mmCIF file of C-alpha atoms in Angstrom:
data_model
loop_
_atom_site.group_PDB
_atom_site.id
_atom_site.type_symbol
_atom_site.label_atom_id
_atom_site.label_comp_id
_atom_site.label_asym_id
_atom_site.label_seq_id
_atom_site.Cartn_x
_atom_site.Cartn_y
_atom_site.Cartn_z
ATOM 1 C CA UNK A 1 27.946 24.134 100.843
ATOM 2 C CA UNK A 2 26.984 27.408 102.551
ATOM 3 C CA UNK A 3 28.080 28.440 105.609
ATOM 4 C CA UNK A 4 26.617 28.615 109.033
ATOM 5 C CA UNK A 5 26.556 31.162 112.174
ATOM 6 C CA UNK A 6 25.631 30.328 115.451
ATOM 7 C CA UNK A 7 26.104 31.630 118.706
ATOM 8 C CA UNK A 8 28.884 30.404 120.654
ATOM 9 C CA UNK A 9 27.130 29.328 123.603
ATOM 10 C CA UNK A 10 23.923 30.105 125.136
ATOM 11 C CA UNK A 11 22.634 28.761 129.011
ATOM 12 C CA UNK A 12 18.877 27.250 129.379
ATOM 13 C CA UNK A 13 17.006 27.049 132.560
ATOM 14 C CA UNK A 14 15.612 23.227 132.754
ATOM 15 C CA UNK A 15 12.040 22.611 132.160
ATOM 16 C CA UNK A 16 11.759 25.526 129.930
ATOM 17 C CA UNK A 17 12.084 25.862 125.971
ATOM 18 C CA UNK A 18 15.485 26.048 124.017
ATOM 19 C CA UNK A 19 15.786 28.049 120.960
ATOM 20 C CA UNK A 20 19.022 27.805 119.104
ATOM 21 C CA UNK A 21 19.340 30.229 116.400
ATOM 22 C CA UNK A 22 21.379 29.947 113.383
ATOM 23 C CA UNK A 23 22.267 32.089 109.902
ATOM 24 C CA UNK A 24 22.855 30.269 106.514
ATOM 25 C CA UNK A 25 22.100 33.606 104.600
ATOM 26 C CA UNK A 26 23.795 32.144 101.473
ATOM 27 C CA UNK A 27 22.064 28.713 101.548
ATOM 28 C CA UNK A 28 20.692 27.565 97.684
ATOM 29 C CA UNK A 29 17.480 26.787 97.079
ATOM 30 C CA UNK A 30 18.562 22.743 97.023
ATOM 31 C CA UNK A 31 20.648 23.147 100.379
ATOM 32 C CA UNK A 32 18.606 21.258 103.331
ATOM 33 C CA UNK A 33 19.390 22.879 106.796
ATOM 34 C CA UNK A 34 20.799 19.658 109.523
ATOM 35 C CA UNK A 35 21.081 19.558 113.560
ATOM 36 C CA UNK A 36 23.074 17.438 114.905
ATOM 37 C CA UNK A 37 24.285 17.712 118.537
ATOM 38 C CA UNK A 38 27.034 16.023 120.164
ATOM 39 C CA UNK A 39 27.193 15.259 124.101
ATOM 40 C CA UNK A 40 31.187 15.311 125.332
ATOM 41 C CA UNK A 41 32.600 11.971 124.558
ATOM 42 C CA UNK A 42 29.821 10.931 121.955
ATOM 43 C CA UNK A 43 29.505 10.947 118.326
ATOM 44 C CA UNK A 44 27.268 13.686 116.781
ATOM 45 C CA UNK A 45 23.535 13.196 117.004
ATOM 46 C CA UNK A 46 21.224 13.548 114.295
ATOM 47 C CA UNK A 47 18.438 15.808 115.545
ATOM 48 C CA UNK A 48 16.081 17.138 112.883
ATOM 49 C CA UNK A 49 16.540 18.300 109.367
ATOM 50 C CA UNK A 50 14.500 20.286 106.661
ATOM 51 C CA UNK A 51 14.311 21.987 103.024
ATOM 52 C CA UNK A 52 11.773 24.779 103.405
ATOM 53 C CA UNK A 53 8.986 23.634 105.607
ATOM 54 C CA UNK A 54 8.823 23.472 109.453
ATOM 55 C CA UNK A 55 9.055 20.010 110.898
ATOM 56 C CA UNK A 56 8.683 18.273 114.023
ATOM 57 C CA UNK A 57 9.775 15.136 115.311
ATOM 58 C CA UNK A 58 10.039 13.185 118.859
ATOM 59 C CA UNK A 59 13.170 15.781 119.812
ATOM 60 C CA UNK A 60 12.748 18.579 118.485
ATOM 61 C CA UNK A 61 11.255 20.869 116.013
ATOM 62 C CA UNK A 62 12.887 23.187 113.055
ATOM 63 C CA UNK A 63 11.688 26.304 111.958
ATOM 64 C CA UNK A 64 12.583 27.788 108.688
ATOM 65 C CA UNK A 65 11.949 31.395 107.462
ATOM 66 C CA UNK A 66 10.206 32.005 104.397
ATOM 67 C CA UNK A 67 13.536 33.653 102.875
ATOM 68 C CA UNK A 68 15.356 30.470 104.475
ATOM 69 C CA UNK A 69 18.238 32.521 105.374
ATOM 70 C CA UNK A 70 17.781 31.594 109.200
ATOM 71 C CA UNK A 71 16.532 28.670 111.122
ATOM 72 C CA UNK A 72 15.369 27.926 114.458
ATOM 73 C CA UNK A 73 16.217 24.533 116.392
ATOM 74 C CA UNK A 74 13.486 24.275 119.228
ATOM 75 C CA UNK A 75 13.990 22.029 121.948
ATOM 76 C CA UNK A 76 10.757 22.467 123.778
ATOM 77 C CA UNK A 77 11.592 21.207 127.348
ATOM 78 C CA UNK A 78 15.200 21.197 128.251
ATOM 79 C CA UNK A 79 16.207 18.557 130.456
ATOM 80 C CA UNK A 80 20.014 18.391 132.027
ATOM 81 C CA UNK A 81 20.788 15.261 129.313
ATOM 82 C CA UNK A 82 20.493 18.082 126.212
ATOM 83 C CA UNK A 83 23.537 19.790 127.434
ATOM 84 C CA UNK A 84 25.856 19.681 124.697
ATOM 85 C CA UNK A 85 27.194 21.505 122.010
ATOM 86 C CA UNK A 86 24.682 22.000 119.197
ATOM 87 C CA UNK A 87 25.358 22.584 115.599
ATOM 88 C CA UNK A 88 23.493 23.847 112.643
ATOM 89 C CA UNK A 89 24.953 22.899 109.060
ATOM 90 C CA UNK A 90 23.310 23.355 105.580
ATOM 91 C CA UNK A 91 24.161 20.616 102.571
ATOM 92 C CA UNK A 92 23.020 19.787 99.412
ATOM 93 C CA UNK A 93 20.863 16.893 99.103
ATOM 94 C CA UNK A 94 22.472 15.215 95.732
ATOM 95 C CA UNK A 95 25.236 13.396 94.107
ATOM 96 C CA UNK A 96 28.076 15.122 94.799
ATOM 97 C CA UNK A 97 27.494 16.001 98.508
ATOM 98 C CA UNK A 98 28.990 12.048 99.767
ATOM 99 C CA UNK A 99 28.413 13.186 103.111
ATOM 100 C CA UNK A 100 30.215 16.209 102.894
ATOM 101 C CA UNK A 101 28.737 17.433 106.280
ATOM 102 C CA UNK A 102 30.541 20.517 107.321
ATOM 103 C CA UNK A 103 30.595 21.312 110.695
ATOM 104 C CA UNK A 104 31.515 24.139 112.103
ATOM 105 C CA UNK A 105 32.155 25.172 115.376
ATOM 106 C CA UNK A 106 28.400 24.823 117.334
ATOM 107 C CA UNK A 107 26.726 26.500 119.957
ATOM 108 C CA UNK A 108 27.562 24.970 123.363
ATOM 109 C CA UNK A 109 24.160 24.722 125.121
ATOM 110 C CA UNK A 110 24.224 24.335 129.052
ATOM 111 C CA UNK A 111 21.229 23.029 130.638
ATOM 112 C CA UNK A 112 21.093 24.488 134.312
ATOM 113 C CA UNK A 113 18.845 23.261 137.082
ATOM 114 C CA UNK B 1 22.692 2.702 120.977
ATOM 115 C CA UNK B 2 23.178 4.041 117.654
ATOM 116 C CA UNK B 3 23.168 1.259 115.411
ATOM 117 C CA UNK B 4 26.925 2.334 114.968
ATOM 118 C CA UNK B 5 29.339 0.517 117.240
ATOM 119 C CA UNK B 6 32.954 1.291 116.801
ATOM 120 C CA UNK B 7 35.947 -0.655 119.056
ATOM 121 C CA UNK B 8 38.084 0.060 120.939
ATOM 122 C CA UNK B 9 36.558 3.440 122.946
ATOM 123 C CA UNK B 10 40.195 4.327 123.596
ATOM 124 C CA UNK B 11 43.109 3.450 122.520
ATOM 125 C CA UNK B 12 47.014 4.338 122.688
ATOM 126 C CA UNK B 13 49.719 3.605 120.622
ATOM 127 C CA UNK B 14 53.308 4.422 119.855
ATOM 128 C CA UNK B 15 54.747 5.810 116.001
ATOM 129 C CA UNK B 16 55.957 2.613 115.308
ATOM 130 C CA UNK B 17 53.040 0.668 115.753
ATOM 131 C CA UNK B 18 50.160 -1.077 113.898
ATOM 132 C CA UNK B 19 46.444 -0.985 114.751
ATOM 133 C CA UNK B 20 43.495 -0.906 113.284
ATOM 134 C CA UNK B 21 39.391 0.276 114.162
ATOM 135 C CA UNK B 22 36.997 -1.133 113.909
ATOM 136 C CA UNK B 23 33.073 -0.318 113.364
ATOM 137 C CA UNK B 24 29.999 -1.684 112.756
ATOM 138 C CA UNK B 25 26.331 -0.742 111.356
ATOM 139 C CA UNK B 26 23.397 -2.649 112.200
ATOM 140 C CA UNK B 27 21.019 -0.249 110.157
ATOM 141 C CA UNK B 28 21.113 -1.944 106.866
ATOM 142 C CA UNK B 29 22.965 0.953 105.528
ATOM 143 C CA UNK B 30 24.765 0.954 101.917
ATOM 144 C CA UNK B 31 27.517 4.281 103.268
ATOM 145 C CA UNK B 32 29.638 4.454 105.602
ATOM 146 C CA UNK B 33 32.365 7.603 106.409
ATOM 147 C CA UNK B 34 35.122 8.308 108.654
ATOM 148 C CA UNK B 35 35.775 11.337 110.098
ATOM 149 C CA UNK B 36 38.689 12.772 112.352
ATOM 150 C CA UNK B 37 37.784 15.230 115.216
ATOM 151 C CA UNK B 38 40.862 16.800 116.880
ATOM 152 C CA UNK B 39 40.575 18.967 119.812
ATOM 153 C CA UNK B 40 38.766 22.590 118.948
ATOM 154 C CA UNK B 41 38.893 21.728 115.143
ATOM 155 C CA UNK B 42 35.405 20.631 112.952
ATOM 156 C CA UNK B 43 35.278 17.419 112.077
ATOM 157 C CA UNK B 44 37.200 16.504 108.828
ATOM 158 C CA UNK B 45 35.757 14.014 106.745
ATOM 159 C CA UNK B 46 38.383 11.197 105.567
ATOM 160 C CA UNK B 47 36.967 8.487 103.459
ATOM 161 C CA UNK B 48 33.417 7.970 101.847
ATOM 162 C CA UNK B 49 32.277 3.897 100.949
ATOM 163 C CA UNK B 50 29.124 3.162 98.956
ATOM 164 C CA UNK B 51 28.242 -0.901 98.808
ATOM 165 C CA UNK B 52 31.708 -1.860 99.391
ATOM 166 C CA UNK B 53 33.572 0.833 97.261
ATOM 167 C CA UNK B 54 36.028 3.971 98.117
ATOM 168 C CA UNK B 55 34.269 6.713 96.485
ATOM 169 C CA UNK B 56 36.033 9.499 98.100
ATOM 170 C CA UNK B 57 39.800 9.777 99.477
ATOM 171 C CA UNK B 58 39.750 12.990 100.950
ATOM 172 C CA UNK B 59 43.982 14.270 100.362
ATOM 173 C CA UNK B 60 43.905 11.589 103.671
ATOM 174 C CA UNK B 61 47.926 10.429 104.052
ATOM 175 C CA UNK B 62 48.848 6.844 103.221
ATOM 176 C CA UNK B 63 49.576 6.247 106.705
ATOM 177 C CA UNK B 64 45.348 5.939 107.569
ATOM 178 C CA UNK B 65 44.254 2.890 105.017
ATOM 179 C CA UNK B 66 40.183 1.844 104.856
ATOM 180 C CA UNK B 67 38.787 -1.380 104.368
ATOM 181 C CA UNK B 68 35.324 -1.864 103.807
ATOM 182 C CA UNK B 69 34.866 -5.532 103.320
ATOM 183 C CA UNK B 70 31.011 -5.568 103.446
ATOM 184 C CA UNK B 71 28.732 -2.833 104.004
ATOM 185 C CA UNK B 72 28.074 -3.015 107.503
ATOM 186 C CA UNK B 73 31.641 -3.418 108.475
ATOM 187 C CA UNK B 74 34.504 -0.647 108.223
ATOM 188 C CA UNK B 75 37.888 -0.681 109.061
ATOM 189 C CA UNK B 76 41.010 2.053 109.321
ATOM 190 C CA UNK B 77 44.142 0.556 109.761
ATOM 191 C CA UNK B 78 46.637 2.393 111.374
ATOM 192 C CA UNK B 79 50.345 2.632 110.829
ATOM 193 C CA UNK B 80 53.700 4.964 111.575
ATOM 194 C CA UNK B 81 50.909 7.463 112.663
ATOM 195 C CA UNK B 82 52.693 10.760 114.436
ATOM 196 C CA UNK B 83 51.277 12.762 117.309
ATOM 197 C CA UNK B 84 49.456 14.883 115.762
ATOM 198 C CA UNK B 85 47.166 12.271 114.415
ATOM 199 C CA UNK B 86 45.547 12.120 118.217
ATOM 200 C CA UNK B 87 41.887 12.462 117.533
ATOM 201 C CA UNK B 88 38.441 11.291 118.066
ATOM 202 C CA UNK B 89 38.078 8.825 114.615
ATOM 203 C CA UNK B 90 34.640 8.537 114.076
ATOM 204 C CA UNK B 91 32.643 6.282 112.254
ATOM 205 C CA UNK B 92 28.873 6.847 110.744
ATOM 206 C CA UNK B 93 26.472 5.687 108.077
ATOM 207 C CA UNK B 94 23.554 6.444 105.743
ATOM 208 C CA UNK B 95 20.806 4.768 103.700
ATOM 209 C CA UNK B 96 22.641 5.888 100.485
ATOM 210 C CA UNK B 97 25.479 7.980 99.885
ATOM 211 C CA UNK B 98 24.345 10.439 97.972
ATOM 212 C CA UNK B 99 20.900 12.008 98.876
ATOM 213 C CA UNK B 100 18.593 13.846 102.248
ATOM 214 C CA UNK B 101 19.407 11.447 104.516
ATOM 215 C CA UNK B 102 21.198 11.839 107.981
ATOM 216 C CA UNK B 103 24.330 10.407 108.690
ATOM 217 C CA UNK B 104 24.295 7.983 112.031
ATOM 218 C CA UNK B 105 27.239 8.275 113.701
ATOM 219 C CA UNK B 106 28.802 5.681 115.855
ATOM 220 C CA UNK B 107 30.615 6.910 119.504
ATOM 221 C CA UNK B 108 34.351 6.916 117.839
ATOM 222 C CA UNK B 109 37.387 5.700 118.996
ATOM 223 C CA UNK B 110 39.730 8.053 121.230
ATOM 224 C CA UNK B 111 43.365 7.583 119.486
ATOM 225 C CA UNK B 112 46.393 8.927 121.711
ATOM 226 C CA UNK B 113 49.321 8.631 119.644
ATOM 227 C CA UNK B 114 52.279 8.387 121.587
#
């Protein structure tokens, strides 16, 4: 699976919009691009995941480039519960992935009032 | 609520002892994974079942051993484990094991090996 980069940690201001950046220059053209986040003490939460087109759900929204060597995770207004340590991973979507999700080591994202 | 519980939230135990975890789906899911999260490591996946069946073992020592006597229920039982063994275990599950879809992972179980 390729491998990710993403900023070790980045602060948000509450109310406003979070955008978490993240590198997976040597993704294939079958790799889909995941976010998950995990709060302290939780299990990882699946956020949003897509192949090549932007999407949008209730949480967040994911934007690809065209090349699809970078992606954007947008949280659109931060509250103090999305503090927690964000990460980006890229995996192929076929047989011989069985869950193979590699994650590395996330951006911590802190939510200030 | 993540359609994942796993029991117990914490637990302690000595070298010499035997546990087991526990964890349950309530999606209808056919996979179900555990993973090991130590302190300032990634998490390390361990085993892989699809309907009932081991189909990945990943170089995990003999001292970790899964059930998986249905597919919404997964176990790890424990035994002889050493200290550095202390992790967060989590459990999680998909739809199917091998395509797009996310993995829903349950809140894990905090394992102090003493």
């Amino acid at each position: 699976d390729a491998k990710t980069t993403q900023p070790p940690s980045m602060d948000c201001a509450e109310g406003r919009a979070a955008n978490l950046p993240c590198n997976h220059s040597t993704i294939s053209g079958n790799e889909y691009v995941y976010w998950y986040r995990q709060i302290h003490s939780q299990g990882p939460q699946y956020i949003i995941h897509g192949l090549k087109n932007n999407e949008t759900n209730e949480m967040a929204s994911l934007i690809i480039t065209e090349d699809r060597k970078s992606s954007t995770l947008i949280l659109p207004h931060a509250t103090l519960r999305d503090t927690a340590v964000y990460y980006c991973i890229v995996r192929v979507g076929a047989t011989d992935s069985w869950g193979k999700l590699q994650f590395g080591a996330g951006t911590q994202v802190v939510v200030t009032p | 609520e993540t359609g994942v519980t796993q029991t117990p939230r914490h637990l302690v135990m000595g070298m010499t002892n035997k546990k087991s975890l526990k964890c349950e789906q309530h999606l209808g899911h056919n996979a179900m994974y555990w993973y090991k999260q130590s302190a300032k490591k990634p998490l390390e996946l361990m085993f892989v079942y699809s309907l009932e069946e081991r189909v990945e073992n990943n170089s995990v020592p003999s001292r970790f051993s899964p059930e998986c006597p249905n597919s919404s229920h997964l176990f790890l039982h424990l035994h002889t484990l050493q200290p550095e063994d202390s992790a967060l275990y989590l459990c999680a599950s998909s739809p199917q094991v091998a395509d797009n879809s996310p993995l829903h992972f349950g809140n894990g179980t905090r394992l102090t090996v003493t």
